[in-house]
PDB file of C-alpha atoms in Angstrom:
ATOM      1  CA  MET A  26      19.487 -17.168  -1.576  1.00 92.00           C
ATOM      2  CA  GLY A  27      21.670 -15.497   1.019  1.00 95.00           C
ATOM      3  CA  HIS A  28      22.818 -15.362   4.642  1.00 95.00           C
ATOM      4  CA  LEU A  29      21.351 -13.126   7.349  1.00 96.00           C
ATOM      5  CA  GLY A  30      23.688 -10.394   8.524  1.00 94.00           C
ATOM      6  CA  GLN A  31      21.916  -9.911  11.858  1.00 95.00           C
ATOM      7  CA  ASP A  32      18.955 -11.253  13.807  1.00 97.00           C
ATOM      8  CA  PRO A  33      15.636  -9.984  12.436  1.00 98.00           C
ATOM      9  CA  GLU A  34      14.283  -6.767  13.985  1.00 97.00           C
ATOM     10  CA  VAL A  35      10.641  -7.136  15.062  1.00 97.00           C
ATOM     11  CA  VAL A  36       8.345  -4.102  15.054  1.00 95.00           C
ATOM     12  CA  ASN A  37       4.882  -4.418  16.607  1.00 93.00           C
ATOM     13  CA  LEU A  38       2.781  -1.596  15.187  1.00 92.00           C
ATOM     14  CA  ASP A  39      -0.029   0.212  17.030  1.00 92.00           C
ATOM     15  CA  SER A  40      -2.463  -1.251  14.483  1.00 93.00           C
ATOM     16  CA  GLY A  41      -1.624  -4.730  15.796  1.00 90.00           C
ATOM     17  CA  LYS A  42       0.345  -5.672  12.690  1.00 94.00           C
ATOM     18  CA  LYS A  43       3.822  -7.173  12.966  1.00 95.00           C
ATOM     19  CA  LEU A  44       6.719  -6.100  10.744  1.00 96.00           C
ATOM     20  CA  VAL A  45      10.072  -7.860  10.577  1.00 98.00           C
ATOM     21  CA  LYS A  46      13.179  -6.285   9.010  1.00 97.00           C
ATOM     22  CA  PHE A  47      16.528  -7.896   8.251  1.00 97.00           C
ATOM     23  CA  SER A  48      19.216  -7.988   5.597  1.00 97.00           C
ATOM     24  CA  ILE A  49      20.791 -10.820   3.665  1.00 97.00           C
ATOM     25  CA  ALA A  50      24.108 -11.020   1.862  1.00 97.00           C
ATOM     26  CA  THR A  51      24.431 -12.640  -1.550  1.00 97.00           C
ATOM     27  CA  ASN A  52      27.691 -13.324  -3.347  1.00 96.00           C
ATOM     28  CA  GLU A  53      28.647 -13.065  -7.005  1.00 96.00           C
ATOM     29  CA  TYR A  54      31.776 -14.891  -8.182  1.00 96.00           C
ATOM     30  CA  TYR A  55      33.825 -14.407 -11.333  1.00 95.00           C
ATOM     31  CA  HIS A  56      37.411 -14.545 -12.566  1.00 95.00           C
ATOM     32  CA  ASP A  57      39.184 -11.324 -13.509  1.00 95.00           C
ATOM     33  CA  THR A  58      41.437 -10.895 -16.551  1.00 94.00           C
ATOM     34  CA  SER A  59      44.404 -12.402 -14.686  1.00 95.00           C
ATOM     35  CA  GLY A  60      42.409 -15.504 -13.714  1.00 95.00           C
ATOM     36  CA  GLU A  61      41.994 -14.538 -10.048  1.00 96.00           C
ATOM     37  CA  LYS A  62      38.668 -15.428  -8.457  1.00 97.00           C
ATOM     38  CA  VAL A  63      36.781 -12.301  -7.384  1.00 96.00           C
ATOM     39  CA  THR A  64      33.878 -12.241  -4.927  1.00 96.00           C
ATOM     40  CA  ASN A  65      31.409  -9.372  -4.768  1.00 97.00           C
ATOM     41  CA  THR A  66      29.012  -9.312  -1.808  1.00 97.00           C
ATOM     42  CA  TYR A  67      25.680  -7.506  -2.094  1.00 97.00           C
ATOM     43  CA  TRP A  68      23.355  -6.649   0.809  1.00 97.00           C
ATOM     44  CA  HIS A  69      19.567  -6.719   0.393  1.00 97.00           C
ATOM     45  CA  ASN A  70      17.037  -5.204   2.808  1.00 97.00           C
ATOM     46  CA  ILE A  71      14.109  -7.522   3.508  1.00 98.00           C
ATOM     47  CA  ILE A  72      10.747  -6.782   5.150  1.00 97.00           C
ATOM     48  CA  ALA A  73       7.937  -9.198   6.017  1.00 97.00           C
ATOM     49  CA  TRP A  74       4.433  -8.903   7.462  1.00 96.00           C
ATOM     50  CA  GLY A  75       1.853 -11.120   9.181  1.00 93.00           C
ATOM     51  CA  LYS A  76       2.357 -14.888   9.295  1.00 94.00           C
ATOM     52  CA  THR A  77       5.618 -14.650   7.375  1.00 96.00           C
ATOM     53  CA  ALA A  78       6.910 -12.147   9.940  1.00 96.00           C
ATOM     54  CA  SER A  79       5.881 -14.446  12.813  1.00 94.00           C
ATOM     55  CA  PHE A  80       7.687 -17.406  11.206  1.00 95.00           C
ATOM     56  CA  ILE A  81      10.839 -15.324  10.723  1.00 96.00           C
ATOM     57  CA  GLU A  82      10.702 -14.037  14.310  1.00 95.00           C
ATOM     58  CA  THR A  83      10.538 -17.605  15.642  1.00 94.00           C
ATOM     59  CA  TYR A  84      12.793 -19.585  13.322  1.00 94.00           C
ATOM     60  CA  VAL A  85      15.246 -17.298  11.505  1.00 95.00           C
ATOM     61  CA  LYS A  86      18.506 -16.093  13.087  1.00 95.00           C
ATOM     62  CA  LYS A  87      21.767 -14.370  12.153  1.00 95.00           C
ATOM     63  CA  GLY A  88      24.020 -16.460   9.914  1.00 93.00           C
ATOM     64  CA  GLN A  89      21.298 -18.723   8.534  1.00 94.00           C
ATOM     65  CA  GLU A  90      21.053 -19.311   4.813  1.00 95.00           C
ATOM     66  CA  VAL A  91      17.586 -18.467   3.503  1.00 96.00           C
ATOM     67  CA  LEU A  92      15.728 -18.486   0.218  1.00 95.00           C
ATOM     68  CA  ILE A  93      13.430 -15.471  -0.199  1.00 95.00           C
ATOM     69  CA  LYS A  94      10.423 -15.024  -2.479  1.00 96.00           C
ATOM     70  CA  GLY A  95       8.974 -11.535  -2.708  1.00 97.00           C
ATOM     71  CA  LYS A  96       8.478  -8.318  -4.618  1.00 98.00           C
ATOM     72  CA  LEU A  97      10.732  -5.302  -4.938  1.00 97.00           C
ATOM     73  CA  ALA A  98       9.329  -2.421  -2.896  1.00 95.00           C
ATOM     74  CA  PRO A  99      10.918   0.971  -3.616  1.00 95.00           C
ATOM     75  CA  ARG A 100      10.195   3.759  -1.131  1.00 94.00           C
ATOM     76  CA  SER A 101      11.562   7.072   0.058  1.00 95.00           C
ATOM     77  CA  TYR A 102      12.050   8.605   3.491  1.00 93.00           C
ATOM     78  CA  GLU A 103      13.410  11.786   4.990  1.00 95.00           C
ATOM     79  CA  THR A 104      16.500  11.865   7.225  1.00 94.00           C
ATOM     80  CA  LYS A 105      16.688  13.866  10.462  1.00 95.00           C
ATOM     81  CA  GLU A 106      18.550  16.503   8.447  1.00 96.00           C
ATOM     82  CA  GLY A 107      15.630  16.783   6.018  1.00 95.00           C
ATOM     83  CA  GLU A 108      17.320  14.981   3.118  1.00 96.00           C
ATOM     84  CA  LYS A 109      15.162  12.718   0.960  1.00 97.00           C
ATOM     85  CA  ARG A 110      16.574   9.200   0.592  1.00 95.00           C
ATOM     86  CA  TYR A 111      15.467   6.342  -1.632  1.00 96.00           C
ATOM     87  CA  ILE A 112      15.655   2.653  -0.773  1.00 95.00           C
ATOM     88  CA  THR A 113      14.519  -0.577  -2.388  1.00 96.00           C
ATOM     89  CA  GLU A 114      13.478  -3.415  -0.099  1.00 97.00           C
ATOM     90  CA  ILE A 115      12.241  -6.908  -0.839  1.00 98.00           C
ATOM     91  CA  ASN A 116       8.749  -7.472   0.559  1.00 98.00           C
ATOM     92  CA  CYS A 117       9.075 -11.148   1.512  1.00 97.00           C
ATOM     93  CA  SER A 118       6.008 -13.321   0.884  1.00 96.00           C
ATOM     94  CA  GLU A 119       7.744 -16.680   1.448  1.00 95.00           C
ATOM     95  CA  ILE A 120      10.962 -17.782   3.140  1.00 96.00           C
ATOM     96  CA  VAL A 121      12.706 -21.143   3.358  1.00 94.00           C
ATOM     97  CA  THR A 122      15.549 -21.811   5.775  1.00 92.00           C
ATOM     98  CA  THR A 123      18.209 -23.985   4.179  1.00 84.00           C
ATOM     99  CA  SER A 124      20.716 -24.393   7.005  1.00 63.00           C
ATOM    100  CA  GLN A 125      21.221 -24.111  10.719  1.00 50.00           C
ATOM    101  CA  LYS A 126      22.774 -21.043  12.329  1.00 43.00           C
ATOM    102  CA  VAL A 127      26.466 -20.812  11.481  1.00 37.00           C
TER     103      VAL A 127
END
């Protein structure tokens, strides 16, 4: 469960398929050795296809809290400078919105 950092980006492919990309932030809380509360925020890249992508395009906006179900999808790509980069995305198969836009 996390909050969207920006509105979803919609990509309509030449094949007719629709891809949606966005990121969500999740927080981890703990107390350090001095008793101070510490918050770590982690960002996760999400992709979705088909009907899930259409739902996200219509109903999901920046700031909303969402619950994601999906599979980890590692991939690599090459930068403009020719460097190989690795990224892990979550291929979203289901999404539930839990709040209105903040």
